[in-house]
Structure formats: structure tokens, C-alpha cells
Coordinates of C-alpha atoms in Angstrom, one line a residue:
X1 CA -21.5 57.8 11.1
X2 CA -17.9 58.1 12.2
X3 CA -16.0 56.0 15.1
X4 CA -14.4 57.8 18.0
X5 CA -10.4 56.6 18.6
X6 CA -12.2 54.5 21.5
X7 CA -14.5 52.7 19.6
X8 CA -12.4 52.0 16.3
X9 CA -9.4 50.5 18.8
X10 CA -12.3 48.1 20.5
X11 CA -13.7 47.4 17.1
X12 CA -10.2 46.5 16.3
X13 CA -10.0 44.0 18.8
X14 CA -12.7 42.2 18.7
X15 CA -12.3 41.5 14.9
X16 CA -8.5 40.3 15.8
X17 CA -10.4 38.0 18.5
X18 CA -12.8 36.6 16.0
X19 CA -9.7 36.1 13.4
X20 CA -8.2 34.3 16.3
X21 CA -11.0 32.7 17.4
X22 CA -12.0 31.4 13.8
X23 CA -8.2 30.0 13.1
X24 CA -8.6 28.0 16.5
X25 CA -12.0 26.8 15.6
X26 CA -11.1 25.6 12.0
X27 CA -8.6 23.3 13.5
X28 CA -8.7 19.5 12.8
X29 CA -5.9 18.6 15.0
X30 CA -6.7 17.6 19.0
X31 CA -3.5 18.3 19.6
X32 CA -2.4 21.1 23.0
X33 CA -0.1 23.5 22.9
X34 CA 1.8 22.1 25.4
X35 CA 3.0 19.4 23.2
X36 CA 5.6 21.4 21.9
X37 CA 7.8 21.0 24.6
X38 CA 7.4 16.6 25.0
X39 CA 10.0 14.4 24.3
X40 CA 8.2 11.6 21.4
X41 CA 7.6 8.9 23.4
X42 CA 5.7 11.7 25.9
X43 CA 3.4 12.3 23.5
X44 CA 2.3 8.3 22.3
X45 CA 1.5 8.0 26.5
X46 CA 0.0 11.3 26.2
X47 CA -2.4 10.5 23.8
X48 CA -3.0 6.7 25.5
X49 CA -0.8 4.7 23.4
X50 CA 1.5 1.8 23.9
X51 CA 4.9 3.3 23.6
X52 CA 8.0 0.9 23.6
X53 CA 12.1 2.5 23.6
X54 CA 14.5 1.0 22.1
X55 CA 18.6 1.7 21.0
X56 CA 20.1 0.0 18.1
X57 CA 23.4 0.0 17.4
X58 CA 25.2 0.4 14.2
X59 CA 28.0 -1.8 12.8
X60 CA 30.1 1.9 13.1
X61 CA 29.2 1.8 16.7
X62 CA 26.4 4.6 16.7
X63 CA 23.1 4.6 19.0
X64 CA 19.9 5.0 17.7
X65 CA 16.4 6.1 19.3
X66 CA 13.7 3.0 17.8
X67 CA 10.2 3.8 19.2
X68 CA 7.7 1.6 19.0
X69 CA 3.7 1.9 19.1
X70 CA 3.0 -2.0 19.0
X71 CA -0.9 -1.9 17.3
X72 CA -4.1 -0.6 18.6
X73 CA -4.2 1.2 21.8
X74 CA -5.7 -1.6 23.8
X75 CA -4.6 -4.8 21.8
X76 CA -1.8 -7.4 22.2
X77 CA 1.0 -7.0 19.1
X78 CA -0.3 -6.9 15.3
X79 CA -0.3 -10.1 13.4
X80 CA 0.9 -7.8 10.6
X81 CA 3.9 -7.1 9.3
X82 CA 5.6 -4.4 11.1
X83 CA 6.4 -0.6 9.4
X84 CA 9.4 1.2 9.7
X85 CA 9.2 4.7 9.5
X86 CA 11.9 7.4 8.7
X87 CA 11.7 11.3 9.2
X88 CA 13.1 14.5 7.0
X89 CA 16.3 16.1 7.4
X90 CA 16.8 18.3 10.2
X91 CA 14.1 16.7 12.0
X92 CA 13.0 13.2 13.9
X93 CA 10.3 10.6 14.7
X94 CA 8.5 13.3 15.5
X95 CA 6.9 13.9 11.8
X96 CA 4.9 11.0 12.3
X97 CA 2.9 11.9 15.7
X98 CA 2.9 15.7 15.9
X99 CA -0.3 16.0 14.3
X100 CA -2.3 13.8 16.6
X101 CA -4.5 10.6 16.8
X102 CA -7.4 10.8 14.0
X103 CA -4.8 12.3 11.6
X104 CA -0.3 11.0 12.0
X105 CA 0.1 8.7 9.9
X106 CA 2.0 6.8 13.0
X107 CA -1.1 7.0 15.4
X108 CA -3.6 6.2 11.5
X109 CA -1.1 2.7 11.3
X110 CA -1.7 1.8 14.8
X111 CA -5.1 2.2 14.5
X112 CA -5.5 -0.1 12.0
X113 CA -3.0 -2.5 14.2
X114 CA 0.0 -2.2 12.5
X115 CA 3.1 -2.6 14.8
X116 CA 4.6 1.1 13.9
X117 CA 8.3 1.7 14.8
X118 CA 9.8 5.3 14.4
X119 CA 13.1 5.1 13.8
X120 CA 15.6 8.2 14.1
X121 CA 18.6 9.0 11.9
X122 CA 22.5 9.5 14.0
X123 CA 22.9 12.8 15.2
X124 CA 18.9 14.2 16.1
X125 CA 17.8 14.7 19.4
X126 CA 17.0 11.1 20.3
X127 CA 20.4 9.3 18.3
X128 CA 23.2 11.4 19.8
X129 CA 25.3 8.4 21.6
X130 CA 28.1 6.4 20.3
X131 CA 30.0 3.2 21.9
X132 CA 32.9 4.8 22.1
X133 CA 32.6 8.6 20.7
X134 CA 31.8 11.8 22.7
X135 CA 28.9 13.7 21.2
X136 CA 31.0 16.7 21.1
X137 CA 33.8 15.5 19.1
X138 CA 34.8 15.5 15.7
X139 CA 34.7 12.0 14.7
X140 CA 31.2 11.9 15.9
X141 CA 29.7 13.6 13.0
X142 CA 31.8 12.6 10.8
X143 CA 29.5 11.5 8.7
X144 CA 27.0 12.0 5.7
X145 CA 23.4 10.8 4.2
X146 CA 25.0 8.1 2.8
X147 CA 26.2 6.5 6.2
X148 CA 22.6 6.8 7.7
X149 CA 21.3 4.8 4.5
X150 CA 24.1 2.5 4.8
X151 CA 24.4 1.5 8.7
X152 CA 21.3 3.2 10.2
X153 CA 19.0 2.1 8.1
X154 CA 20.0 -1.5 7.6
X155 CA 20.5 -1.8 11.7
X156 CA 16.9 -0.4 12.1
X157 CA 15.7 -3.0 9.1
X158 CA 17.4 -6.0 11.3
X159 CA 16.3 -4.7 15.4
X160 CA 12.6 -4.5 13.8
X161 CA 12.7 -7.5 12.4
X162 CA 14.5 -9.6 15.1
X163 CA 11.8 -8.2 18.0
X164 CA 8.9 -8.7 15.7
X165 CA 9.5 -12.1 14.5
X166 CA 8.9 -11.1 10.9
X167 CA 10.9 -11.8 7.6
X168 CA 9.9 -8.6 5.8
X169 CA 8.9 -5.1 7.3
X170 CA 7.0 -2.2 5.3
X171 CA 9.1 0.8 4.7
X172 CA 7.5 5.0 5.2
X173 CA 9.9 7.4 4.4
X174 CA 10.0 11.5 3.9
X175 CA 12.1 13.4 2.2
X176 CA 15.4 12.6 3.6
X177 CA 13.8 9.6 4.7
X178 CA 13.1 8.1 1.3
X179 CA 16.7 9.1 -0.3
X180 CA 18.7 6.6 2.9
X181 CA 16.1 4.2 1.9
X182 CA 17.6 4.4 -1.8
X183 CA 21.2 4.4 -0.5
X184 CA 20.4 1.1 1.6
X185 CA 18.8 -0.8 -0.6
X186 CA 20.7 -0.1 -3.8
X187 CA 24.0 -0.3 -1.8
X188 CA 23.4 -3.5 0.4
X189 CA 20.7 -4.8 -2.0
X190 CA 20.6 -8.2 0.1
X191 CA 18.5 -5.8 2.3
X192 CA 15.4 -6.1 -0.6
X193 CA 14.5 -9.1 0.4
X194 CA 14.0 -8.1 4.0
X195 CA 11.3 -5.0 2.8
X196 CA 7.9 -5.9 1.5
X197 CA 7.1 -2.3 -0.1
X198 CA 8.8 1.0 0.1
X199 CA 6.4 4.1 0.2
X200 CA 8.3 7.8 -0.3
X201 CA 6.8 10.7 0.4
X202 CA 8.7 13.9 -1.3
X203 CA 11.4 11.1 -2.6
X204 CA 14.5 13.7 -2.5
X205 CA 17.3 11.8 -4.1
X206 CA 17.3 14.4 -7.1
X207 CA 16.7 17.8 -5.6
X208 CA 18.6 20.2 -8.1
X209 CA 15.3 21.9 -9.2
X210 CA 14.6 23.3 -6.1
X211 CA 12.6 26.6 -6.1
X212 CA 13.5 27.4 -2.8
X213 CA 15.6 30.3 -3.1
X214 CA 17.0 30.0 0.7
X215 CA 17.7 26.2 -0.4
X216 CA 19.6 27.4 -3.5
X217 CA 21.7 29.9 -1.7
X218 CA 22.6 28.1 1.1
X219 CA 23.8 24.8 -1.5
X220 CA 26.0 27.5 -3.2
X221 CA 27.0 29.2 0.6
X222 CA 27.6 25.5 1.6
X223 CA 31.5 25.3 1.8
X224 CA 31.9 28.6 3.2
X225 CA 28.8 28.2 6.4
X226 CA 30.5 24.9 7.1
X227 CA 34.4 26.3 7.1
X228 CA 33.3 29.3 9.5
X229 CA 31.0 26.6 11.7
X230 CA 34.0 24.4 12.0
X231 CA 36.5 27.4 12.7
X232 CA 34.6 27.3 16.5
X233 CA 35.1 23.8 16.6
X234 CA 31.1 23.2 16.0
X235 CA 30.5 20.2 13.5
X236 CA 26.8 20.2 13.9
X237 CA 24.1 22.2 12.5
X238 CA 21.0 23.6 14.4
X239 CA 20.4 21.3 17.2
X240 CA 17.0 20.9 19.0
X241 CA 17.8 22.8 22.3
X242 CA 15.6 23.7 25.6
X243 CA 14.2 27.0 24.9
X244 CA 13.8 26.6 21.3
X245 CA 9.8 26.5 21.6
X246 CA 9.8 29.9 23.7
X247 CA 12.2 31.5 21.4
X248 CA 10.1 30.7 18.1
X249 CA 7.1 31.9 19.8
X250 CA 8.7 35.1 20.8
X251 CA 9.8 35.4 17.0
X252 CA 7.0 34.4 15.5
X253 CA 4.0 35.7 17.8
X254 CA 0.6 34.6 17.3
X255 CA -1.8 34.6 16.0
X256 CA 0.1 35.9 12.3
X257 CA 3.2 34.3 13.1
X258 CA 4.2 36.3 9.9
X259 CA 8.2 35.8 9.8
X260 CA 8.2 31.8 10.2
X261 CA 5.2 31.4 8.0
X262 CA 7.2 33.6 5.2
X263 CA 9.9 31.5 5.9
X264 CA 8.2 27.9 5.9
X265 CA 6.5 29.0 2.5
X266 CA 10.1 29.9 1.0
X267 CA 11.8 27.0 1.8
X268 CA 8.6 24.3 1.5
X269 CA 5.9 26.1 -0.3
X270 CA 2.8 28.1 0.5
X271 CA 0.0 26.6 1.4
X272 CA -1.7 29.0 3.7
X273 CA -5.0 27.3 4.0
X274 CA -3.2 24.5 5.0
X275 CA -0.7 25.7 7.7
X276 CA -2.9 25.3 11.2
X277 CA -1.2 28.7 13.5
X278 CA -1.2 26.3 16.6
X279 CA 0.7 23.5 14.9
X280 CA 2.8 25.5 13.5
X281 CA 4.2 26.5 16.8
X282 CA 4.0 23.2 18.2
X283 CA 6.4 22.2 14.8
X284 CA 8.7 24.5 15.8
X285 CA 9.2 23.3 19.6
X286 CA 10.4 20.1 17.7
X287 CA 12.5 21.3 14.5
X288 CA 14.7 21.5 14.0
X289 CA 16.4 18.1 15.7
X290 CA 19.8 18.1 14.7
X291 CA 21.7 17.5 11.4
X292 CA 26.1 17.3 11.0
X293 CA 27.7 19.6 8.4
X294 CA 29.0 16.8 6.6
X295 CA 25.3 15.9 5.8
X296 CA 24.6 19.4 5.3
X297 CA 27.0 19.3 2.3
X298 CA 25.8 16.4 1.0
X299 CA 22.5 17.9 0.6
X300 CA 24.0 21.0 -0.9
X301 CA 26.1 18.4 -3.3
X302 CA 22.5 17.4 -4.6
X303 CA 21.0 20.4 -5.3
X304 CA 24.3 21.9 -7.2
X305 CA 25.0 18.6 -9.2
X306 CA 21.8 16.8 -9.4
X307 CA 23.7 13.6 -8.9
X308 CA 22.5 11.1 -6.8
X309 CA 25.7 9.7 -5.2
X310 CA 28.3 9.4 -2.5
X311 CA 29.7 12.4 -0.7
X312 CA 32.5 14.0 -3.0
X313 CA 34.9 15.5 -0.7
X314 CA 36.1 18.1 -3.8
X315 CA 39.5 16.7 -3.8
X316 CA 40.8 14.0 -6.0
X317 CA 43.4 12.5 -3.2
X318 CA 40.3 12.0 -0.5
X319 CA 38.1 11.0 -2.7
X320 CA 40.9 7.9 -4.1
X321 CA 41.1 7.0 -0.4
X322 CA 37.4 6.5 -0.1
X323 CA 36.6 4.9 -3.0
X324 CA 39.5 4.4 -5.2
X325 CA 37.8 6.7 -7.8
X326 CA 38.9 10.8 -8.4
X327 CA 34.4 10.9 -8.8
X328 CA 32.2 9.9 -5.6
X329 CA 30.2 6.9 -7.4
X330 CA 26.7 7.2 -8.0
X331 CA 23.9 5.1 -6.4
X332 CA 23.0 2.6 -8.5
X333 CA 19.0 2.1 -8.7
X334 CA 18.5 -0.5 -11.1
X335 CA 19.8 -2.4 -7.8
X336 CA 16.4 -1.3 -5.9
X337 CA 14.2 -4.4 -6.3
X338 CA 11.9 -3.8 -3.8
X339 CA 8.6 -2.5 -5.5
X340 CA 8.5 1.8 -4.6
X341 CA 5.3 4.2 -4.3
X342 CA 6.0 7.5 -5.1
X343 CA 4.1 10.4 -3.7
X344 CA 4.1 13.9 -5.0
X345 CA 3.2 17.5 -4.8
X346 CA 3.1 19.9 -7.5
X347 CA 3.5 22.9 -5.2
X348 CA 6.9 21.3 -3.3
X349 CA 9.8 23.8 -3.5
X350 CA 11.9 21.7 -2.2
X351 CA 11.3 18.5 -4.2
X352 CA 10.2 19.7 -7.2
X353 CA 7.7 17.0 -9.3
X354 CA 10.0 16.9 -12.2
X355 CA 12.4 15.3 -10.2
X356 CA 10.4 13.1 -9.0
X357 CA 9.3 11.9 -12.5
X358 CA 13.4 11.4 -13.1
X359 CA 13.8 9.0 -10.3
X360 CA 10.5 7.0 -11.6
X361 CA 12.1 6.2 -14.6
X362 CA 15.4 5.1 -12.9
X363 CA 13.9 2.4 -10.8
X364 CA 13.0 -0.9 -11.7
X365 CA 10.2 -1.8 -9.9
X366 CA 7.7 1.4 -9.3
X367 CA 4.3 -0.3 -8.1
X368 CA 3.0 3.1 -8.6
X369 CA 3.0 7.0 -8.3
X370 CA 0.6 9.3 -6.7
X371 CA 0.7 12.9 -7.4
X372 CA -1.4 14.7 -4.1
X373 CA -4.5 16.2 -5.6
X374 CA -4.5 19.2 -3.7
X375 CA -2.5 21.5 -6.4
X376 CA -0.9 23.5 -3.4
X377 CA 0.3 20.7 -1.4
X378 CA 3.5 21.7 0.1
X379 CA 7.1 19.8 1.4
X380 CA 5.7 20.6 4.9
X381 CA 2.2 19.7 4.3
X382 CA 3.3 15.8 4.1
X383 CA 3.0 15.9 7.6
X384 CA 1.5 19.2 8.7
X385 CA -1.4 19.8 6.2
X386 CA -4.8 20.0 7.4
X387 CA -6.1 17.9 4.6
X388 CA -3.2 15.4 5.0
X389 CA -5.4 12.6 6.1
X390 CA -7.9 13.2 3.5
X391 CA -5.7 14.0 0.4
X392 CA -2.4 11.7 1.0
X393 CA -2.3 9.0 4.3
X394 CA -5.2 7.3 3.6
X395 CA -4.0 6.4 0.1
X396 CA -0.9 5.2 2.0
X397 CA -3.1 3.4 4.1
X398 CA -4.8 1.8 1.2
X399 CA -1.5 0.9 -0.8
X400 CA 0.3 -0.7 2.0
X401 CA -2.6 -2.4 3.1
X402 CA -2.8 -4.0 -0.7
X403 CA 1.0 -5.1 -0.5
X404 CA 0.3 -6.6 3.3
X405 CA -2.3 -8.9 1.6
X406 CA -0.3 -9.8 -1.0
X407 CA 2.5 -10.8 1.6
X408 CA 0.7 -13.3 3.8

């Protein structure tokens, strides 16, 4: 029997409903659509949390966004030790809520009344203030990874720790998260002492396998993006702005939302199973948050060289003004006391495992390693997966609870 051009166009739609229909239903995540367009601290109310705002400041005179979700919704402060959490490059505390209570690993700490602060890296949509530098200027982001592991990371160590009333804090990073962790603690290793446990998911600090070709290109392209971003007097890279959630979902229409999944799966990984269509778009109202060029070369520094180091600024004169060296000096790991997790995935493109393997034999004190069992997991699926919960946070969960025993 054949369909009339009437009946094969309604047939049509109805199975695109279904489609529709059956990627909506599969989702795990209670999360609305809406949530795309909050601020951070917007969404721990939303959801019924205790939400706390704080700004720290730097010893280089930088302001940072510090958010705080002290324990359980309903209880008084956790007796525990507190966990400091740091986000990814190009993005903010928002990696650690965006999914939703039941399955961030943010809301799954809180829970289980930890006192959870998110902290946010200079120059992202909730760290773009300075004591005495305009946001717009030069000097402002004049700066790479290694100052946010240096200041920003050793001022959020010290606020946390001062408002708590604690000796020692937990430590969650991703991706560029866990490399400022290295920098901080293998170059101010006083700060060791101060850090029970350090947890890394994706730990990036060698990223020159990289099977992202986008990432490769745009490491080589580095120099050249930067010089013709500079030439309009821009120093920063792809900031979070107003419409950005309306622009992606013009873009990237649903429910397919073909061109940012091809593009999230070149740059992270595919994991299509994985990828929820409505968080997706809910992402993408959040990232990107903001990143300077300076950092942006840094990162392309990595992938070229595979050296874990300082900034080299390509010229022998600078870099003998930095650091009285013609090389930018290498990160020293065998300075990293603090006992380090490592957690992996064998489908990340833009941490490859090999790498991570590399920087587990380079530190002195790995409590353990944890390769994702889920043979596709992805560099976005650390905190967008559908299976996150299941496959990666609760052994987290588990690990630091094990190292907050062994503290008290």
C-alpha cells in the first residue's frame, strides 16, 4: 500500500515527536530549561539549597567569586572538613551544579553534609574585578594558568579555611582545575599541609596527545589568533555574554542539535548515548565563561611541548626577566605531597589516558587511580554524562569519604 504526500509528511512527524519525545523521557536530570539563563548561586536557591557569596582577594589584587553550599539543605554547617572545588578552562563553578540535585557532584557533597565551596578562576564570569584594575584593560589579563594556581588557588585554600574553622580542606578539580592544583602545591608546597586529599578529574597538566583535531590546530594557530585578537585591543577570549543561550539554540536547534554535538564530540569525544539534548543546551547558556589569551597560550604551550611548566614567552630576554632562566622552569612534582586520585577516561580527546599514566608516575604520593568503566566516557561527560553519578562521583564520594575518616 502506498502513502499519499499527506500522509507520509504526518507520518513524518509524529515519528520526529516520538524521537523527541523518547530523548526527553530518557532523561535523568530534573533540571528546566530555563536554567540556562541563571547566574550559579540562582540555581543552588533554585533547587532549595543554602547558598552563601563570597570574594576573595588575591595577593595580586584580583577578586574572586567563592560560593558556598554549607551541608544538607536543611542542616546547620558540616562537622566535616570542607571541599574546594575547581572548574575547566573556559568555564566556571557552574560544572559542579548544572546537572542537578540527585546527580552534581556539588549538590551529591552537600547531601552527604559536606560544606561544598565552588571556587572560580580570575577572569570567568563571576571573577572579573580587580582592586585597582579595569576589567577592560591590558594589565588585567595579564596573566596565565600558572598565576591562578599560584595566587587564586592558595587565596581560595586560606578564605575556606579561615570561615570554616578547619586546618585542612579536600581538594575536586577538572581538567584545568586539577593542573592549578599541581602548580599550587608543587610551587608553594607549604600549601600541602593545608589539603587533606586532592581528587583530579581529566588531570590536564600533560595534554600533548590530544586527539582533538580542533585542539591541535588551534595550539599550532595559537600565536597568530592571539596577535590578530590583540590588534583590536581584546585580551580576552570568548566571554560568557547575555544572549549566548539564544544564540546556541538558534545554531544548534533541537531536537538534533547536529553542529554543537559534532563539535562537542571533536573537541571532547563522542559519547552520544551520553549527551542528554536538553543539557546540552542548558551547557551552552553557561560556557563558555571567559578565559585571557595569555592562558590560552599557555594551554597551546602544553599541547605543542608536552612540558608541564611556566609560561615561556618565546623570547630569551622576557623570559631572563621572569625567571632569570632563557627556559620557563618546569613544575616540579616530586614537591606534591599531598596524596592525589586520578580519574580517567579512555575515550577523552582532550586528555588522553596515556598522559595521564605519565603524570602518575611523576608524583610521589598517588593514593590511587581510577580509570571510568564506561569505555566511551568523554572530557565532557565528567560533568555532563548521564551515567556520571553511577560510573565516576560516587567513587569520589567513596574515596574522599575514606580520606575524611582517616583525618579526624
Amino acid at each position: 500500500m502506498e502513502l499519499s504526500a499527506g500522509a507520509l509528511q504526518l507520518l513524518c512527524v509524529i515519528l520526529a515527536l516520538l524521537a523527541r519525545s523518547s530523548i526527553w523521557a530518557s532523561s535523568p536530570f530534573h533540571v528546566e530549561e530555563r536554567d540556562a539563563k541563571l547566574r550559579v548561586p540562582q540555581l543552588i536557591q533554585k533547587y532549595g539549597y543554602k547558598m552563601e557569596e563570597h570574594q576573595v582577594l588575591t595577593e595580586d589584587g584580583y577578586l574572586l567569586g567563592l560560593y558556598r553550599i554549607p551541608g544538607k539543605r536543611n542542616s546547620t554547617i558540616s562537622k566535616n572538613h570542607p571541599v574546594l572545588m575547581m572548574h575547566s578552562w573556559f568555564s566556571s563553578c557552574a560544572d559542579w551544579v548544572l546537572i542537578g540535585p540527585g546527580n552534581a557532584l556539588g549538590y551529591l557533597l552537600a547531601d552527604r553534609g559536606y560544606d561544598v565551596w565552588l571556587g572560580n578562576a580570575r577572569g570567568n564570569r563571576y571573577s572579573r574585578r580587580h582592586q585597582k584594575l579595569k576589567v577592560r584593560s591590558k594589565k588585567f589579563w595579564d596573566f596565565s594558568i600558572h598565576e591562578i594556581g599560584y595566587y587564586d588557588v592558595p587565596a581560595l585554600i586560606d578564605y575556606v579555611l579561615e570561615k570554616s574553622g578547619k586546618k585542612k580542606l579536600h581538594y575536586v578539580g577538572f581538567s584545568q582545575g586539577t593542573i592549578v592544583s599541581l602548580v599550587a602545591l608543587s610551587s608553594r608546597p607549604e600549601y600541602n599541609d593545608k589539603v587533606i586529599q586532592v581528587h583530579l578529574l581529566s588531570p590536564a597538566a600533560y595534554a600533548y596527545r590530544s586527539l582533538s583535531i580542533v585542539m591541535r590546530l588551534l595550539a599550532y594557530m595559537a600565536e597568530s589568533l592571539a596577535g590578530g585578537y590583540t590588534v583590536f585591543g581584546s585580551h580576552e577570549l570568548l566571554p560568557n555574554w547575555r544572549y549566548q543561550y539564544e544564540f546556541y539554540r538558534a545554531l544548534c536547534p533541537a531536537p538534533q542539535q547536529l553542529l554543537c554535538r559534532m563539535l562537542i564530540y571533536e573537541v571532547a569525544g563522542a559519547n552520544p548515548d551520553q549527551l542528554d539534548t536538553k543539557m546540552l543546551r542548558i551547557f551552552l547558556g553557561h560556557f563558555p565563561a571567559g578565559s585571557g589569551i595569555k592562558q590560552f597560550l599557555h594551554y597551546a604551550q602544553y599541547i605543542r611541548e608536552g612540558i608541564f611548566r611556566q609560561f615561556d614567552y618565546g623570547d630569551d630576554r622576557l623570559n631572563w626577566a621572569a625567571y632569570g632562566s632563557v627556559t620557563a622552569p618546569r613544575y616540579n612534582l616530586t614537591r606534591v605531597s599531598t596524596p592525589v586520585w586520578t580519574y580517567y577516561g579512555l575515550n577523552d580527546n582532550v586528555v588522553n589516558y596515556r598522559n595521564v599514566r605519565r603524570l602518575e608516575r611523576e608524583l610521589p604520593n598517588l593514593a590511587g587511580s581510577y580509570q571510568v568503566p564506561d569505555e566511551r566516557f568523554t572530557h565532557a561527560d565528567f560533568i555532563l554524562s548521564k551515567n556520571v553519578k553511577r560510573v565516576l562521583y560516587r567513587k569520589v564520594i567513596r574515596n574522599l569519604e575514606a580520606a575524611e575518616r582517616g583525618a579526624n
